[in-house]
JSON list of C-alpha atoms in Angstrom, two decimals:
[
{"chain": "M", "resi": 1, "resn": "MET", "atom": "CA", "xyz": [-7.65, 5.05, 22.56]},
{"chain": "M", "resi": 2, "resn": "ALA", "atom": "CA", "xyz": [-6.20, 2.96, 25.24]},
{"chain": "M", "resi": 3, "resn": "GLY", "atom": "CA", "xyz": [-2.92, 5.04, 25.70]},
{"chain": "M", "resi": 4, "resn": "VAL", "atom": "CA", "xyz": [0.25, 5.73, 24.17]},
{"chain": "M", "resi": 5, "resn": "ILE", "atom": "CA", "xyz": [3.06, 3.19, 24.50]},
{"chain": "M", "resi": 6, "resn": "GLN", "atom": "CA", "xyz": [6.11, 4.59, 25.88]},
{"chain": "M", "resi": 7, "resn": "PRO", "atom": "CA", "xyz": [9.74, 3.62, 24.76]},
{"chain": "M", "resi": 8, "resn": "LYS", "atom": "CA", "xyz": [11.08, 0.92, 26.92]},
{"chain": "M", "resi": 9, "resn": "ASN", "atom": "CA", "xyz": [13.93, 1.80, 29.27]},
{"chain": "M", "resi": 10, "resn": "LYS", "atom": "CA", "xyz": [16.17, -1.25, 28.50]},
{"chain": "M", "resi": 11, "resn": "GLU", "atom": "CA", "xyz": [18.35, -0.62, 31.78]},
{"chain": "M", "resi": 12, "resn": "HIS", "atom": "CA", "xyz": [15.41, -1.63, 33.95]},
{"chain": "M", "resi": 13, "resn": "ASP", "atom": "CA", "xyz": [13.11, -3.76, 32.05]},
{"chain": "M", "resi": 14, "resn": "ILE", "atom": "CA", "xyz": [13.89, -7.31, 31.55]},
{"chain": "M", "resi": 15, "resn": "SER", "atom": "CA", "xyz": [11.23, -7.93, 29.20]},
{"chain": "M", "resi": 16, "resn": "ALA", "atom": "CA", "xyz": [12.97, -5.83, 26.88]},
{"chain": "M", "resi": 17, "resn": "LEU", "atom": "CA", "xyz": [15.64, -8.37, 26.33]},
{"chain": "M", "resi": 18, "resn": "SER", "atom": "CA", "xyz": [13.35, -9.95, 23.75]},
{"chain": "M", "resi": 19, "resn": "SER", "atom": "CA", "xyz": [13.94, -7.33, 21.40]},
{"chain": "M", "resi": 20, "resn": "ASP", "atom": "CA", "xyz": [10.92, -7.86, 19.41]},
{"chain": "M", "resi": 21, "resn": "PRO", "atom": "CA", "xyz": [11.15, -4.73, 16.82]},
{"chain": "M", "resi": 22, "resn": "ASN", "atom": "CA", "xyz": [7.11, -4.69, 16.59]},
{"chain": "M", "resi": 23, "resn": "GLN", "atom": "CA", "xyz": [7.02, -3.87, 20.18]},
{"chain": "M", "resi": 24, "resn": "GLU", "atom": "CA", "xyz": [9.28, -0.80, 20.02]},
{"chain": "M", "resi": 25, "resn": "LEU", "atom": "CA", "xyz": [8.92, 2.62, 18.78]},
{"chain": "M", "resi": 26, "resn": "VAL", "atom": "CA", "xyz": [10.73, 3.30, 15.38]},
{"chain": "M", "resi": 27, "resn": "ALA", "atom": "CA", "xyz": [13.87, 5.40, 15.72]},
{"chain": "M", "resi": 28, "resn": "ASN", "atom": "CA", "xyz": [14.29, 8.41, 13.58]},
{"chain": "M", "resi": 29, "resn": "GLU", "atom": "CA", "xyz": [17.02, 7.17, 11.68]},
{"chain": "M", "resi": 30, "resn": "ASP", "atom": "CA", "xyz": [15.19, 3.79, 10.89]},
{"chain": "M", "resi": 31, "resn": "ARG", "atom": "CA", "xyz": [12.04, 5.67, 9.47]},
{"chain": "M", "resi": 32, "resn": "ALA", "atom": "CA", "xyz": [11.06, 6.01, 5.71]},
{"chain": "M", "resi": 33, "resn": "THR", "atom": "CA", "xyz": [12.39, 9.17, 4.26]},
{"chain": "M", "resi": 34, "resn": "LYS", "atom": "CA", "xyz": [9.96, 11.64, 2.66]},
{"chain": "M", "resi": 35, "resn": "GLY", "atom": "CA", "xyz": [11.24, 10.70, -0.88]},
{"chain": "M", "resi": 36, "resn": "SER", "atom": "CA", "xyz": [10.68, 6.93, -0.29]},
{"chain": "M", "resi": 37, "resn": "LEU", "atom": "CA", "xyz": [7.19, 7.67, 1.14]},
{"chain": "M", "resi": 38, "resn": "THR", "atom": "CA", "xyz": [6.24, 10.01, -2.04]},
{"chain": "M", "resi": 39, "resn": "MET", "atom": "CA", "xyz": [7.43, 7.17, -4.43]},
{"chain": "M", "resi": 40, "resn": "ALA", "atom": "CA", "xyz": [5.13, 4.64, -2.63]},
{"chain": "M", "resi": 41, "resn": "TRP", "atom": "CA", "xyz": [2.36, 6.72, -2.73]},
{"chain": "M", "resi": 42, "resn": "TRP", "atom": "CA", "xyz": [3.05, 7.29, -6.28]},
{"chain": "M", "resi": 43, "resn": "GLY", "atom": "CA", "xyz": [3.12, 3.69, -6.73]},
{"chain": "M", "resi": 44, "resn": "VAL", "atom": "CA", "xyz": [-0.12, 3.28, -5.22]},
{"chain": "M", "resi": 45, "resn": "CYS", "atom": "CA", "xyz": [-1.59, 6.17, -7.16]},
{"chain": "M", "resi": 46, "resn": "SER", "atom": "CA", "xyz": [-0.82, 4.27, -10.56]},
{"chain": "M", "resi": 47, "resn": "ALA", "atom": "CA", "xyz": [-2.13, 0.96, -9.54]},
{"chain": "M", "resi": 48, "resn": "MET", "atom": "CA", "xyz": [-4.24, -0.31, -12.41]},
{"chain": "M", "resi": 49, "resn": "PHE", "atom": "CA", "xyz": [-6.92, -1.85, -10.15]},
{"chain": "M", "resi": 50, "resn": "TYR", "atom": "CA", "xyz": [-8.21, 1.51, -9.32]},
{"chain": "M", "resi": 51, "resn": "LEU", "atom": "CA", "xyz": [-9.03, 1.80, -13.19]},
{"chain": "M", "resi": 52, "resn": "VAL", "atom": "CA", "xyz": [-10.88, -1.51, -12.92]},
{"chain": "M", "resi": 53, "resn": "ILE", "atom": "CA", "xyz": [-12.88, -0.12, -9.88]},
{"chain": "M", "resi": 54, "resn": "GLY", "atom": "CA", "xyz": [-13.75, 3.03, -11.58]},
{"chain": "M", "resi": 55, "resn": "ILE", "atom": "CA", "xyz": [-14.93, 1.20, -14.77]},
{"chain": "M", "resi": 56, "resn": "ALA", "atom": "CA", "xyz": [-17.11, -1.18, -12.85]},
{"chain": "M", "resi": 57, "resn": "MET", "atom": "CA", "xyz": [-18.46, 1.64, -10.80]},
{"chain": "M", "resi": 58, "resn": "ALA", "atom": "CA", "xyz": [-19.32, 3.91, -14.02]},
{"chain": "M", "resi": 59, "resn": "GLU", "atom": "CA", "xyz": [-20.78, 0.89, -15.58]},
{"chain": "M", "resi": 60, "resn": "ASN", "atom": "CA", "xyz": [-22.84, -0.10, -12.58]},
{"chain": "M", "resi": 61, "resn": "TYR", "atom": "CA", "xyz": [-23.91, 3.38, -11.21]},
{"chain": "M", "resi": 62, "resn": "GLY", "atom": "CA", "xyz": [-23.03, 5.91, -13.89]},
{"chain": "M", "resi": 63, "resn": "THR", "atom": "CA", "xyz": [-20.01, 7.99, -14.57]},
{"chain": "M", "resi": 64, "resn": "LYS", "atom": "CA", "xyz": [-21.23, 11.07, -12.57]},
{"chain": "M", "resi": 65, "resn": "ASN", "atom": "CA", "xyz": [-21.95, 8.87, -9.48]},
{"chain": "M", "resi": 66, "resn": "ALA", "atom": "CA", "xyz": [-18.65, 7.03, -9.78]},
{"chain": "M", "resi": 67, "resn": "ILE", "atom": "CA", "xyz": [-16.60, 10.16, -10.00]},
{"chain": "M", "resi": 68, "resn": "ILE", "atom": "CA", "xyz": [-18.64, 11.53, -6.95]},
{"chain": "M", "resi": 69, "resn": "GLY", "atom": "CA", "xyz": [-17.79, 8.48, -5.05]},
{"chain": "M", "resi": 70, "resn": "LEU", "atom": "CA", "xyz": [-14.21, 8.10, -5.85]},
{"chain": "M", "resi": 71, "resn": "LEU", "atom": "CA", "xyz": [-13.79, 11.98, -4.90]},
{"chain": "M", "resi": 72, "resn": "ILE", "atom": "CA", "xyz": [-15.46, 11.25, -1.52]},
{"chain": "M", "resi": 73, "resn": "SER", "atom": "CA", "xyz": [-13.37, 8.37, -1.13]},
{"chain": "M", "resi": 74, "resn": "CYS", "atom": "CA", "xyz": [-10.25, 10.27, -1.63]},
{"chain": "M", "resi": 75, "resn": "VAL", "atom": "CA", "xyz": [-11.14, 13.04, 0.65]},
{"chain": "M", "resi": 76, "resn": "ALA", "atom": "CA", "xyz": [-12.34, 10.97, 3.50]},
{"chain": "M", "resi": 77, "resn": "TYR", "atom": "CA", "xyz": [-9.18, 8.41, 3.36]},
{"chain": "M", "resi": 78, "resn": "GLY", "atom": "CA", "xyz": [-6.95, 11.70, 2.87]},
{"chain": "M", "resi": 79, "resn": "ILE", "atom": "CA", "xyz": [-8.29, 13.03, 6.12]},
{"chain": "M", "resi": 80, "resn": "ILE", "atom": "CA", "xyz": [-8.35, 9.87, 8.22]},
{"chain": "M", "resi": 81, "resn": "ASN", "atom": "CA", "xyz": [-4.84, 8.81, 7.02]},
{"chain": "M", "resi": 82, "resn": "GLY", "atom": "CA", "xyz": [-3.47, 12.37, 7.43]},
{"chain": "M", "resi": 83, "resn": "ILE", "atom": "CA", "xyz": [-4.50, 12.41, 11.21]},
{"chain": "M", "resi": 84, "resn": "ILE", "atom": "CA", "xyz": [-3.13, 8.61, 11.51]},
{"chain": "M", "resi": 85, "resn": "THR", "atom": "CA", "xyz": [0.06, 9.67, 9.73]},
{"chain": "M", "resi": 86, "resn": "ARG", "atom": "CA", "xyz": [0.91, 12.71, 11.70]},
{"chain": "M", "resi": 87, "resn": "TYR", "atom": "CA", "xyz": [0.38, 10.82, 14.96]},
{"chain": "M", "resi": 88, "resn": "ALA", "atom": "CA", "xyz": [2.72, 8.09, 13.82]},
{"chain": "M", "resi": 89, "resn": "ILE", "atom": "CA", "xyz": [5.40, 10.63, 12.75]},
{"chain": "M", "resi": 90, "resn": "ARG", "atom": "CA", "xyz": [4.93, 12.32, 16.15]},
{"chain": "M", "resi": 91, "resn": "THR", "atom": "CA", "xyz": [5.23, 9.05, 18.35]},
{"chain": "M", "resi": 92, "resn": "GLY", "atom": "CA", "xyz": [7.31, 6.90, 16.13]},
{"chain": "M", "resi": 93, "resn": "MET", "atom": "CA", "xyz": [4.54, 4.03, 16.32]},
{"chain": "M", "resi": 94, "resn": "SER", "atom": "CA", "xyz": [4.95, 1.25, 13.76]},
{"chain": "M", "resi": 95, "resn": "VAL", "atom": "CA", "xyz": [1.48, -0.16, 12.23]},
{"chain": "M", "resi": 96, "resn": "ALA", "atom": "CA", "xyz": [1.79, -2.96, 14.88]},
{"chain": "M", "resi": 97, "resn": "LEU", "atom": "CA", "xyz": [2.30, -0.75, 17.85]},
{"chain": "M", "resi": 98, "resn": "PHE", "atom": "CA", "xyz": [-0.56, 1.63, 16.89]},
{"chain": "M", "resi": 99, "resn": "SER", "atom": "CA", "xyz": [-3.01, -1.49, 16.44]},
{"chain": "M", "resi": 100, "resn": "ARG", "atom": "CA", "xyz": [-1.90, -2.82, 19.77]},
{"chain": "M", "resi": 101, "resn": "VAL", "atom": "CA", "xyz": [-2.70, 0.78, 21.25]},
{"chain": "M", "resi": 102, "resn": "LEU", "atom": "CA", "xyz": [-6.06, 1.04, 19.36]},
{"chain": "M", "resi": 103, "resn": "PHE", "atom": "CA", "xyz": [-7.19, -2.75, 19.64]},
{"chain": "M", "resi": 104, "resn": "GLY", "atom": "CA", "xyz": [-5.32, -4.12, 22.55]},
{"chain": "M", "resi": 105, "resn": "HIS", "atom": "CA", "xyz": [-2.79, -6.97, 22.59]},
{"chain": "M", "resi": 106, "resn": "LYS", "atom": "CA", "xyz": [-5.10, -9.44, 20.98]},
{"chain": "M", "resi": 107, "resn": "GLY", "atom": "CA", "xyz": [-6.67, -7.11, 18.70]},
{"chain": "M", "resi": 108, "resn": "ALA", "atom": "CA", "xyz": [-3.33, -5.88, 17.03]},
{"chain": "M", "resi": 109, "resn": "ALA", "atom": "CA", "xyz": [-3.49, -9.08, 14.71]},
{"chain": "M", "resi": 110, "resn": "LEU", "atom": "CA", "xyz": [-6.47, -7.25, 13.17]},
{"chain": "M", "resi": 111, "resn": "ALA", "atom": "CA", "xyz": [-3.95, -4.78, 11.22]},
{"chain": "M", "resi": 112, "resn": "THR", "atom": "CA", "xyz": [-1.83, -7.87, 10.07]},
{"chain": "M", "resi": 113, "resn": "LEU", "atom": "CA", "xyz": [-5.00, -9.49, 8.70]},
{"chain": "M", "resi": 114, "resn": "ILE", "atom": "CA", "xyz": [-6.44, -6.32, 7.00]},
{"chain": "M", "resi": 115, "resn": "PHE", "atom": "CA", "xyz": [-2.45, -6.06, 5.31]},
{"chain": "M", "resi": 116, "resn": "PHE", "atom": "CA", "xyz": [-2.49, -9.54, 4.32]},
{"chain": "M", "resi": 117, "resn": "ALA", "atom": "CA", "xyz": [-6.13, -9.56, 2.87]},
{"chain": "M", "resi": 118, "resn": "THR", "atom": "CA", "xyz": [-5.36, -6.19, 0.96]},
{"chain": "M", "resi": 119, "resn": "ALA", "atom": "CA", "xyz": [-2.13, -7.36, -0.21]},
{"chain": "M", "resi": 120, "resn": "MET", "atom": "CA", "xyz": [-3.65, -10.54, -1.67]},
{"chain": "M", "resi": 121, "resn": "TYR", "atom": "CA", "xyz": [-6.53, -8.76, -2.92]},
{"chain": "M", "resi": 122, "resn": "TYR", "atom": "CA", "xyz": [-4.31, -6.38, -4.96]},
{"chain": "M", "resi": 123, "resn": "ALA", "atom": "CA", "xyz": [-1.83, -8.98, -5.87]},
{"chain": "M", "resi": 124, "resn": "VAL", "atom": "CA", "xyz": [-4.46, -11.30, -7.39]},
{"chain": "M", "resi": 125, "resn": "PHE", "atom": "CA", "xyz": [-6.51, -8.32, -9.08]},
{"chain": "M", "resi": 126, "resn": "GLU", "atom": "CA", "xyz": [-3.61, -6.19, -10.22]},
{"chain": "M", "resi": 127, "resn": "GLY", "atom": "CA", "xyz": [-1.72, -9.18, -11.71]},
{"chain": "M", "resi": 128, "resn": "SER", "atom": "CA", "xyz": [-4.94, -10.57, -13.15]},
{"chain": "M", "resi": 129, "resn": "VAL", "atom": "CA", "xyz": [-5.33, -7.08, -14.79]},
{"chain": "M", "resi": 130, "resn": "ILE", "atom": "CA", "xyz": [-1.96, -7.40, -16.21]},
{"chain": "M", "resi": 131, "resn": "ALA", "atom": "CA", "xyz": [-2.17, -11.05, -17.19]},
{"chain": "M", "resi": 132, "resn": "VAL", "atom": "CA", "xyz": [-5.34, -10.59, -19.35]},
{"chain": "M", "resi": 133, "resn": "THR", "atom": "CA", "xyz": [-4.13, -7.60, -21.00]},
{"chain": "M", "resi": 134, "resn": "PHE", "atom": "CA", "xyz": [-0.79, -9.47, -21.91]},
{"chain": "M", "resi": 135, "resn": "SER", "atom": "CA", "xyz": [-3.05, -12.56, -23.13]},
{"chain": "M", "resi": 136, "resn": "GLN", "atom": "CA", "xyz": [-5.40, -10.23, -25.38]},
{"chain": "M", "resi": 137, "resn": "THR", "atom": "CA", "xyz": [-2.45, -8.22, -26.61]},
{"chain": "M", "resi": 138, "resn": "TYR", "atom": "CA", "xyz": [-0.65, -11.48, -27.79]},
{"chain": "M", "resi": 139, "resn": "PRO", "atom": "CA", "xyz": [-3.26, -14.04, -28.41]},
{"chain": "M", "resi": 140, "resn": "SER", "atom": "CA", "xyz": [-0.86, -16.99, -28.77]},
{"chain": "M", "resi": 141, "resn": "VAL", "atom": "CA", "xyz": [0.08, -16.57, -25.05]},
{"chain": "M", "resi": 142, "resn": "PRO", "atom": "CA", "xyz": [-2.47, -18.42, -23.01]},
{"chain": "M", "resi": 143, "resn": "TYR", "atom": "CA", "xyz": [-3.73, -16.81, -19.68]},
{"chain": "M", "resi": 144, "resn": "TRP", "atom": "CA", "xyz": [-2.11, -19.13, -17.49]},
{"chain": "M", "resi": 145, "resn": "ILE", "atom": "CA", "xyz": [1.34, -18.56, -18.98]},
{"chain": "M", "resi": 146, "resn": "ALA", "atom": "CA", "xyz": [0.70, -14.48, -18.92]},
{"chain": "M", "resi": 147, "resn": "ALA", "atom": "CA", "xyz": [-0.33, -14.93, -15.12]},
{"chain": "M", "resi": 148, "resn": "LEU", "atom": "CA", "xyz": [2.99, -17.09, -14.47]},
{"chain": "M", "resi": 149, "resn": "ILE", "atom": "CA", "xyz": [5.10, -14.45, -16.19]},
{"chain": "M", "resi": 150, "resn": "VAL", "atom": "CA", "xyz": [3.45, -11.84, -14.08]},
{"chain": "M", "resi": 151, "resn": "VAL", "atom": "CA", "xyz": [4.12, -13.86, -10.90]},
{"chain": "M", "resi": 152, "resn": "ALA", "atom": "CA", "xyz": [7.64, -14.67, -12.15]},
{"chain": "M", "resi": 153, "resn": "TYR", "atom": "CA", "xyz": [8.57, -10.85, -12.48]},
{"chain": "M", "resi": 154, "resn": "SER", "atom": "CA", "xyz": [6.53, -9.26, -9.54]},
{"chain": "M", "resi": 155, "resn": "VAL", "atom": "CA", "xyz": [7.39, -11.60, -6.67]},
{"chain": "M", "resi": 156, "resn": "PRO", "atom": "CA", "xyz": [11.04, -10.73, -6.70]},
{"chain": "M", "resi": 157, "resn": "MET", "atom": "CA", "xyz": [10.38, -7.39, -6.93]},
{"chain": "M", "resi": 158, "resn": "ILE", "atom": "CA", "xyz": [8.85, -7.35, -3.50]},
{"chain": "M", "resi": 159, "resn": "MET", "atom": "CA", "xyz": [11.88, -8.65, -1.68]},
{"chain": "M", "resi": 160, "resn": "GLY", "atom": "CA", "xyz": [15.01, -6.99, -0.35]},
{"chain": "M", "resi": 161, "resn": "GLY", "atom": "CA", "xyz": [16.43, -3.94, -1.79]},
{"chain": "M", "resi": 162, "resn": "VAL", "atom": "CA", "xyz": [14.24, -3.88, -4.92]},
{"chain": "M", "resi": 163, "resn": "GLN", "atom": "CA", "xyz": [12.05, -1.63, -2.86]},
{"chain": "M", "resi": 164, "resn": "ASN", "atom": "CA", "xyz": [14.38, 1.37, -3.33]},
{"chain": "M", "resi": 165, "resn": "TRP", "atom": "CA", "xyz": [14.53, 0.55, -7.01]},
{"chain": "M", "resi": 166, "resn": "LEU", "atom": "CA", "xyz": [10.85, 0.59, -7.45]},
{"chain": "M", "resi": 167, "resn": "ASP", "atom": "CA", "xyz": [10.73, 3.94, -5.67]},
{"chain": "M", "resi": 168, "resn": "LYS", "atom": "CA", "xyz": [12.92, 5.32, -8.36]},
{"chain": "M", "resi": 169, "resn": "LEU", "atom": "CA", "xyz": [10.93, 3.63, -11.13]},
{"chain": "M", "resi": 170, "resn": "ASN", "atom": "CA", "xyz": [7.80, 5.00, -9.80]},
{"chain": "M", "resi": 171, "resn": "GLY", "atom": "CA", "xyz": [9.17, 8.37, -9.68]},
{"chain": "M", "resi": 172, "resn": "ILE", "atom": "CA", "xyz": [10.24, 8.13, -13.10]},
{"chain": "M", "resi": 173, "resn": "LEU", "atom": "CA", "xyz": [6.89, 6.50, -14.60]},
{"chain": "M", "resi": 174, "resn": "LEU", "atom": "CA", "xyz": [4.56, 8.62, -12.63]},
{"chain": "M", "resi": 175, "resn": "PRO", "atom": "CA", "xyz": [4.52, 11.49, -15.28]},
{"chain": "M", "resi": 176, "resn": "PHE", "atom": "CA", "xyz": [3.80, 9.06, -18.11]},
{"chain": "M", "resi": 177, "resn": "TYR", "atom": "CA", "xyz": [1.00, 7.69, -16.06]},
{"chain": "M", "resi": 178, "resn": "ILE", "atom": "CA", "xyz": [-0.65, 10.91, -15.44]},
{"chain": "M", "resi": 179, "resn": "ILE", "atom": "CA", "xyz": [-0.29, 12.05, -19.07]},
{"chain": "M", "resi": 180, "resn": "GLY", "atom": "CA", "xyz": [-1.65, 8.73, -20.36]},
{"chain": "M", "resi": 181, "resn": "LEU", "atom": "CA", "xyz": [-4.58, 8.96, -17.64]},
{"chain": "M", "resi": 182, "resn": "ILE", "atom": "CA", "xyz": [-5.22, 12.50, -18.63]},
{"chain": "M", "resi": 183, "resn": "ALA", "atom": "CA", "xyz": [-5.05, 11.51, -22.57]},
{"chain": "M", "resi": 184, "resn": "ALA", "atom": "CA", "xyz": [-7.63, 8.54, -21.81]},
{"chain": "M", "resi": 185, "resn": "VAL", "atom": "CA", "xyz": [-10.28, 10.74, -20.23]},
{"chain": "M", "resi": 186, "resn": "VAL", "atom": "CA", "xyz": [-10.03, 13.58, -22.69]}
]
């Protein structure tokens, strides 16, 4: 790693006047709470796209291999993300700062590109799963209208204070998701 970025001393550093929040450590009071992070994790846990990936893997490689692959993936990502999360908590680094430390100033754009690609990937495929399900459940509704409905309700949910609402909603819905998933497996 190239080194840890230290908090700026704003009294002596003229460049700190630009006050770009992506260039500063995140203050303790501005960090997400444990509850909010837990609800975000549960929201990711319940993503429908994981079911699509699991089904595709099981069809192509067999159920046993799909389960083994998913478990290895969960363990590996859990270990890697656990290390990175502890480091971020200890240092107060944002994703942008961490990327800059890891990849340099120009390489920091890599994190933004990865986030963008991942968000687009899940938005397109998660939304597609819901739209296909909707149009098949209600055959009189064409796919393009179902997709439009998905976009119409999902885009406003990612803006502003809706994130807090989604945290609470994910907390309420997760037990139902887990019960349904167990019932489907059984």
